[in-house]
Coordinates of N, CA and C in Angstrom, one line a residue:
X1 N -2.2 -32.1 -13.2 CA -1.8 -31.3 -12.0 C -3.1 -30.8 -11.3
X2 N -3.1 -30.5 -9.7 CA -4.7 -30.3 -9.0 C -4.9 -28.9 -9.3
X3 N -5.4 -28.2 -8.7 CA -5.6 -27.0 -8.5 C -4.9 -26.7 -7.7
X4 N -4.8 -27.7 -6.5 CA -3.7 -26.5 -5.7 C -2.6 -26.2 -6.2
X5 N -1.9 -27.7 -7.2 CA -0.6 -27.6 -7.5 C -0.4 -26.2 -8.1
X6 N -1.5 -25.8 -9.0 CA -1.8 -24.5 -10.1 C -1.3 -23.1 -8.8
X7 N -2.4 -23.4 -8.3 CA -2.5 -21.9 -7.7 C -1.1 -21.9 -6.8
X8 N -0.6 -23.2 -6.4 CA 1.2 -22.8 -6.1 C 1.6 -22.3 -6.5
X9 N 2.1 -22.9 -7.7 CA 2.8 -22.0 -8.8 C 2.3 -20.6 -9.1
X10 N 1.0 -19.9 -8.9 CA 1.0 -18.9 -8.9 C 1.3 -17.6 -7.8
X11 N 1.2 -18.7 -6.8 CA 2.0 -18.0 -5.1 C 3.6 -18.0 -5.6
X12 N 4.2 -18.4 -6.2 CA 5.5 -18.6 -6.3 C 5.6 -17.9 -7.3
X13 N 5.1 -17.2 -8.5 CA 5.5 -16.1 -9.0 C 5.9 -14.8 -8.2
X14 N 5.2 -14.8 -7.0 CA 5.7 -13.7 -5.9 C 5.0 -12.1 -6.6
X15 N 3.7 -12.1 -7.4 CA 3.2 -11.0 -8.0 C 2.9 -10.1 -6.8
X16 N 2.6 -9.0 -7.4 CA 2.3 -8.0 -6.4 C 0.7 -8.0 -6.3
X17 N 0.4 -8.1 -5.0 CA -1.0 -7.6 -4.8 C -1.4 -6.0 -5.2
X18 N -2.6 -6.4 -6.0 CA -3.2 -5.2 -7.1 C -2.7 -5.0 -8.0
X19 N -2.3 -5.9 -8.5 CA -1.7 -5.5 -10.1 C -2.3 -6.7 -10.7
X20 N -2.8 -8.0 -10.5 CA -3.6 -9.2 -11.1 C -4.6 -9.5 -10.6
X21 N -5.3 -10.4 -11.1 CA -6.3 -10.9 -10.8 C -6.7 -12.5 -11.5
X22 N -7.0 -13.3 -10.9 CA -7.1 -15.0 -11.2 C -8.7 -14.9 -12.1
X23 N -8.5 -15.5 -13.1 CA -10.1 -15.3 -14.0 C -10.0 -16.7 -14.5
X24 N -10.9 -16.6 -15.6 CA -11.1 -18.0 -16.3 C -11.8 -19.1 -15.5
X25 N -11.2 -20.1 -15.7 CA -11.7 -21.5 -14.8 C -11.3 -21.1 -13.0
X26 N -10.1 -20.4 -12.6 CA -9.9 -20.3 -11.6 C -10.6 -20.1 -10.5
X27 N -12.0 -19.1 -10.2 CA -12.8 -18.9 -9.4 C -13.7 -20.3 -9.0
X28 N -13.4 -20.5 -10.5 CA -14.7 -22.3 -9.8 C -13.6 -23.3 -9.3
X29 N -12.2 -23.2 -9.9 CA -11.0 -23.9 -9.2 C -10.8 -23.9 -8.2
X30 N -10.6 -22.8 -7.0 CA -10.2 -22.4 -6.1 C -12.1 -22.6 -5.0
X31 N -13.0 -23.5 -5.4 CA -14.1 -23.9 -4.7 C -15.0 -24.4 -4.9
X32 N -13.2 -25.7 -6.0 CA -13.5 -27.5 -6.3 C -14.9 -27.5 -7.0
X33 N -15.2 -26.5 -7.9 CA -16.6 -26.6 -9.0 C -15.8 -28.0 -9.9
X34 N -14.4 -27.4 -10.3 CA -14.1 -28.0 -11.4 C -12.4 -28.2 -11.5
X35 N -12.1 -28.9 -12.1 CA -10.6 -28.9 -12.3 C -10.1 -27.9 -13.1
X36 N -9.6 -27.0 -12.9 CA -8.7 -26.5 -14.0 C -7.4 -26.8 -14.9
X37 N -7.4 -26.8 -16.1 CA -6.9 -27.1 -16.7 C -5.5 -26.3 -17.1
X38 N -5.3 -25.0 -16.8 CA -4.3 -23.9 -16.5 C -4.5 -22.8 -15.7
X39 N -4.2 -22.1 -15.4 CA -4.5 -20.3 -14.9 C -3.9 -19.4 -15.7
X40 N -5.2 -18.6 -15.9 CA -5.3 -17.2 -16.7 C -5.3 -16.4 -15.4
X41 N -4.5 -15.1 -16.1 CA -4.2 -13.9 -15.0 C -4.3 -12.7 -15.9
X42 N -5.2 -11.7 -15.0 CA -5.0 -10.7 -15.8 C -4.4 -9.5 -15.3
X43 N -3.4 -8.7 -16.1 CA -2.5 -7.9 -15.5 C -2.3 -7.0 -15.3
X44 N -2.2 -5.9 -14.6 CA -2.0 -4.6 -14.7 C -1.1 -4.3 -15.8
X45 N -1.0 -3.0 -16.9 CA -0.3 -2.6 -17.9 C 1.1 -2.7 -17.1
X46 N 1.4 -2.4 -15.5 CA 2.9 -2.1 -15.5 C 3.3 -3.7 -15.4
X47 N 2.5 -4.2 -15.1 CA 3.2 -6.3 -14.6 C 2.9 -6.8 -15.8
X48 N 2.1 -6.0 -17.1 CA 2.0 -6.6 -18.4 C 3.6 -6.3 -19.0
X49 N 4.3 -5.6 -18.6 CA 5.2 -4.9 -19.3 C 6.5 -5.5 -18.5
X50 N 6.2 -5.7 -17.3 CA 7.4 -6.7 -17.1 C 7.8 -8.1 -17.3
X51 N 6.2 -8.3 -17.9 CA 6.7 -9.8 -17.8 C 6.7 -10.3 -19.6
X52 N 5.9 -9.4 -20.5 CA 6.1 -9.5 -21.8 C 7.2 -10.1 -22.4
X53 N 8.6 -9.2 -22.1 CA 9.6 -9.4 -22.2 C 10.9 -10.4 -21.8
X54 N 10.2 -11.0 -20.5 CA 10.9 -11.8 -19.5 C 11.3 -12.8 -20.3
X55 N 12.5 -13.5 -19.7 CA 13.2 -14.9 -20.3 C 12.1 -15.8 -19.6
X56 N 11.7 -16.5 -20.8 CA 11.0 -18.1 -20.3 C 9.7 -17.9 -20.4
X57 N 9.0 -16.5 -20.7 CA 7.5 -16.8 -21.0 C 7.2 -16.6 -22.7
X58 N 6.7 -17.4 -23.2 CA 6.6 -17.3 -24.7 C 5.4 -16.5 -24.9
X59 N 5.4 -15.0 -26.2 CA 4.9 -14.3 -26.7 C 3.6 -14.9 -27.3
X60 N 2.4 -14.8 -27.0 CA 1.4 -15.4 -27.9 C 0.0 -14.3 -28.5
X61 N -0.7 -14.7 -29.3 CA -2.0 -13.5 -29.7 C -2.7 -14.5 -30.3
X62 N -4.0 -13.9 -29.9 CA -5.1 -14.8 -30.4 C -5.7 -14.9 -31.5
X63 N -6.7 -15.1 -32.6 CA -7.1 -15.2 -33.7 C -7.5 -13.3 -33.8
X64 N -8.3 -13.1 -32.7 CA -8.8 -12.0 -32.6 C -8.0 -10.6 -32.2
X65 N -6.6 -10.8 -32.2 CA -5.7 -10.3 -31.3 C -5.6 -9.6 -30.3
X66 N -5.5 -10.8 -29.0 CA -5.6 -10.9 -28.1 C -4.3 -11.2 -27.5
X67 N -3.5 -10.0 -26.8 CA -2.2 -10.5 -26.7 C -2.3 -11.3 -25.0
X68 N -1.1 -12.1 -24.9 CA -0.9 -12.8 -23.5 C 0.2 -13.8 -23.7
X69 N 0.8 -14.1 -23.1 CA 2.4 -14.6 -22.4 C 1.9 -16.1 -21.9
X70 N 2.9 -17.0 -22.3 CA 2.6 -18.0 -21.2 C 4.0 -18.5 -21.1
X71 N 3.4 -19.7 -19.4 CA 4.9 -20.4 -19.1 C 4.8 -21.7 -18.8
X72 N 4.4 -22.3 -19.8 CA 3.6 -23.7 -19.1 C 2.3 -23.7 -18.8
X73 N 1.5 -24.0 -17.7 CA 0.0 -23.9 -17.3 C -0.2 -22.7 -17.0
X74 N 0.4 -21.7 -16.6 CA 0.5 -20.7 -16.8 C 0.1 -19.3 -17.8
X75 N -0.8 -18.5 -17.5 CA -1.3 -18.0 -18.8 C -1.4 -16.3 -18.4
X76 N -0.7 -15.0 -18.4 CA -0.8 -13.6 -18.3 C -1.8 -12.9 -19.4
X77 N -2.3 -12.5 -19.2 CA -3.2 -12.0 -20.4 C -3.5 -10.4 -20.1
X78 N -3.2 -9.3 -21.6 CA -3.0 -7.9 -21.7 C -4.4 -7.3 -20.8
X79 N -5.4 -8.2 -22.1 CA -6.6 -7.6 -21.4 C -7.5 -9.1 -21.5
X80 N -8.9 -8.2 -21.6 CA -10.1 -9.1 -21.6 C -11.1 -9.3 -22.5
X81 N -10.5 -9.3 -23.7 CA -11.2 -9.0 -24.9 C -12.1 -10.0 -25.4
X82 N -13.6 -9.8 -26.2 CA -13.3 -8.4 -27.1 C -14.3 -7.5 -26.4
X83 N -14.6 -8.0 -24.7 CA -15.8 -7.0 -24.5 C -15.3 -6.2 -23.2
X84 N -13.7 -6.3 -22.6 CA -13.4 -5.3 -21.3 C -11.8 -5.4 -21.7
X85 N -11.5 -4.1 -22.2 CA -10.3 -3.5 -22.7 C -9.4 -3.2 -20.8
X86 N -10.4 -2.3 -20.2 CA -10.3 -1.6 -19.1 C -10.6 -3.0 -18.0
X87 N -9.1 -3.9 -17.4 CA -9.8 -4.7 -16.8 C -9.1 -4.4 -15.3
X88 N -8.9 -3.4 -15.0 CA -8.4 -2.6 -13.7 C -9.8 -2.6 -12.7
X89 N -11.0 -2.5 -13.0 CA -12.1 -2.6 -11.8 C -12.1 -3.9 -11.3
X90 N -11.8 -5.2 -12.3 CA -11.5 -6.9 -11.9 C -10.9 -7.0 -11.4
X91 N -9.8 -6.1 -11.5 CA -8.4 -6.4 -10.1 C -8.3 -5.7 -9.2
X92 N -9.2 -4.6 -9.4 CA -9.4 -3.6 -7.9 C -10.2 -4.6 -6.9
X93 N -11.6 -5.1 -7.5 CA -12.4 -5.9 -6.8 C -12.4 -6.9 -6.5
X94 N -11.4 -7.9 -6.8 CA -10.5 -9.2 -6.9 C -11.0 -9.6 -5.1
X95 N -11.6 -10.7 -5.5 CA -12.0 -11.2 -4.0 C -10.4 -11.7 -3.6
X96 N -10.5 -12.0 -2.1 CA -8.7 -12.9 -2.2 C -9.4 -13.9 -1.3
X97 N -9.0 -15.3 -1.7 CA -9.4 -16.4 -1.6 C -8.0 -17.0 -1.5
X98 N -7.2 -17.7 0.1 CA -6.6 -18.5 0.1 C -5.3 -17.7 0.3
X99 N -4.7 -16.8 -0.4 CA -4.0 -15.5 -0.5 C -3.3 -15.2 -1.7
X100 N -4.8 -15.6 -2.8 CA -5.2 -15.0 -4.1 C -6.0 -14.5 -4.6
X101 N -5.9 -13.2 -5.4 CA -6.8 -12.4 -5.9 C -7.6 -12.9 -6.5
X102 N -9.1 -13.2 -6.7 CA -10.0 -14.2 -7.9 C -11.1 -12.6 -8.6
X103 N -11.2 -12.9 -9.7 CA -12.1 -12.2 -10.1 C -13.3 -12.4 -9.9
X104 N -14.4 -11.6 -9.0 CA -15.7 -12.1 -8.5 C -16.4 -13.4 -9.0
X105 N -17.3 -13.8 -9.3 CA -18.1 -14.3 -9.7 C -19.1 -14.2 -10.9
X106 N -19.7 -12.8 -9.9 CA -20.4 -12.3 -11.5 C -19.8 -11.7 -12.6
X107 N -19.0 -11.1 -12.9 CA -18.4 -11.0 -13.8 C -18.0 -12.2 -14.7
X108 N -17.6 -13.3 -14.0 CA -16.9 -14.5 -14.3 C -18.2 -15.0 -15.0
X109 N -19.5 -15.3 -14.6 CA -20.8 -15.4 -15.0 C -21.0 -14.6 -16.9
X110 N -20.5 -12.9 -16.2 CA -21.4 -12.1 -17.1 C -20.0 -12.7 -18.7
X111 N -19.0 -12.8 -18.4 CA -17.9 -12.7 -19.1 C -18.2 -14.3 -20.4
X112 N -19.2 -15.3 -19.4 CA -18.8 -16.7 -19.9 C -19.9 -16.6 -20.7
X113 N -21.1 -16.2 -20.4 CA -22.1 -15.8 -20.8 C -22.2 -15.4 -22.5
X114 N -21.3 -14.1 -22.7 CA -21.1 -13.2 -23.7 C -19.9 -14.3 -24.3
X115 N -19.2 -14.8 -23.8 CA -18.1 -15.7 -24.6 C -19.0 -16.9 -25.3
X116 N -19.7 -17.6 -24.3 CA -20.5 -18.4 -24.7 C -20.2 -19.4 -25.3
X117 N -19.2 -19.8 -25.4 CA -18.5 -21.6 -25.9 C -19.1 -22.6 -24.6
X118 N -19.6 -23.5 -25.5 CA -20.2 -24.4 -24.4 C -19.9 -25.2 -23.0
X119 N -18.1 -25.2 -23.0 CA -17.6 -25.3 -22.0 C -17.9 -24.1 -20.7
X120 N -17.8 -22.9 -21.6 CA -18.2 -21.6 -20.7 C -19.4 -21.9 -20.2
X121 N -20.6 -22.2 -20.8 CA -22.0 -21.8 -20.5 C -22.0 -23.0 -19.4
X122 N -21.1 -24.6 -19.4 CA -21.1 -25.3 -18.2 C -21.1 -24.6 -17.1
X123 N -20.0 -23.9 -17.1 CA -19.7 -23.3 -16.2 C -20.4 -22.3 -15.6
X124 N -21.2 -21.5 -16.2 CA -21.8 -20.5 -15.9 C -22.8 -21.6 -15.0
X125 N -23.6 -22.6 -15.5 CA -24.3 -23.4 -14.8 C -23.9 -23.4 -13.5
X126 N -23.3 -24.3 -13.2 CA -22.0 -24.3 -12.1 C -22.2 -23.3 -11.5
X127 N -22.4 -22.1 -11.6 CA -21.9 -21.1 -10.8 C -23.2 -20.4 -10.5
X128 N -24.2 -20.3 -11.2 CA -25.5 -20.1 -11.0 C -26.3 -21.2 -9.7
X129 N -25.8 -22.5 -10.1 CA -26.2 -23.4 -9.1 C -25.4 -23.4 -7.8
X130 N -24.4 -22.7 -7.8 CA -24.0 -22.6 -6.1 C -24.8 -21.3 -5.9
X131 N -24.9 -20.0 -6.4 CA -25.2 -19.4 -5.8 C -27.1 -19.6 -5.5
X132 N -27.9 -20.1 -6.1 CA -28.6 -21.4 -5.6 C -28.7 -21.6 -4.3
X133 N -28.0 -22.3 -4.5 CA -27.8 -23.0 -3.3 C -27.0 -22.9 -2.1
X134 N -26.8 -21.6 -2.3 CA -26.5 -21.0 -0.8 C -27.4 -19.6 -0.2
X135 N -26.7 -19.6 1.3 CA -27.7 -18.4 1.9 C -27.5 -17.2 1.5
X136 N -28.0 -16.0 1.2 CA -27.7 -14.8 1.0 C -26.6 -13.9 1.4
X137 N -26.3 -14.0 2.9 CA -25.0 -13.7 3.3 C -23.9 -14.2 3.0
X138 N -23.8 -15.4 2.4 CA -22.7 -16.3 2.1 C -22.7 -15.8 0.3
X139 N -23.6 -15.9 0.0 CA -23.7 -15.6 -1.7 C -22.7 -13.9 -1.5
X140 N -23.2 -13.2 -0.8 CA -22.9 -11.4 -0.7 C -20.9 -11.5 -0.6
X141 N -20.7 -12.8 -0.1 CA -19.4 -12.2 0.5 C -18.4 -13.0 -0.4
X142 N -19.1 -14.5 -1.4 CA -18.6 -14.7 -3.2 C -18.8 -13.5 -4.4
X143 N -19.5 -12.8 -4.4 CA -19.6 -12.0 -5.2 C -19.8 -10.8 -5.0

């Protein structure tokens, strides 16, 4: 599936602006760094709590327990753990790209960094090298 297909499906959940935000692989998705392979979203407590329960998203937690929902390529997540409990400033500051909220850049940087699985650290590459390689006004208005 492309990226656009992805980020359709996430225009068609019909979410409310300010309550999510697009993280993970999505920021370098949404400007073709890389293919994504699903979308992670992160939620506000009240959109965490409607959709927990909803028919058709399956309940999941991670080794570390890490709660989040999914529905296919599709992926909701509580929080941002184990190093941003509080992930309300990533969705206040949520660039909108396309007429989607993406979680900046640097953060996406600072996040992959401290995760540090080597797919991440690609990525971080990636993202250091665009901003590289662009002008300063254009870098100010990615991140």
């Amino acid at each position: 599936m492309s990226n656009q297909d992805l980020f359709r499906k996430v225009k068609e959940l019909n979410l409310p602006f300010g309550q999510y935000a697009l993280f993970g692989s999505a920021p370098l998705g949404i400007r073709e760094l890389r293919e994504c392979r699903d979308i992670d979203l992160i939620v506000t407590e009240e959109l965490w709590n409607e959709f927990k329960n909803k028919s058709g998203w399956e309940y999941k937690i991670t080794e570390n327990g890490v709660e989040h929902i999914a529905k296919g390529d599709i992926e909701i997540w509580h929080d941002w753990l184990p190093w941003y409990q509080d992930i309300s400033k990533f969705i206040k500051n949520a660039e909108i790209i396309d007429g989607l909220p993406f979680v900046r850049l640097e953060s996406i940087i600072e996040w992959k960094k401290k995760f540090g699985r080597e797919k991440d650290l690609k990525d971080v590459e990636l993202m250091e090298w665009l901003k590289l390689n662009m002008d300063k006004k254009t870098i100010e208005k990615i991140i």
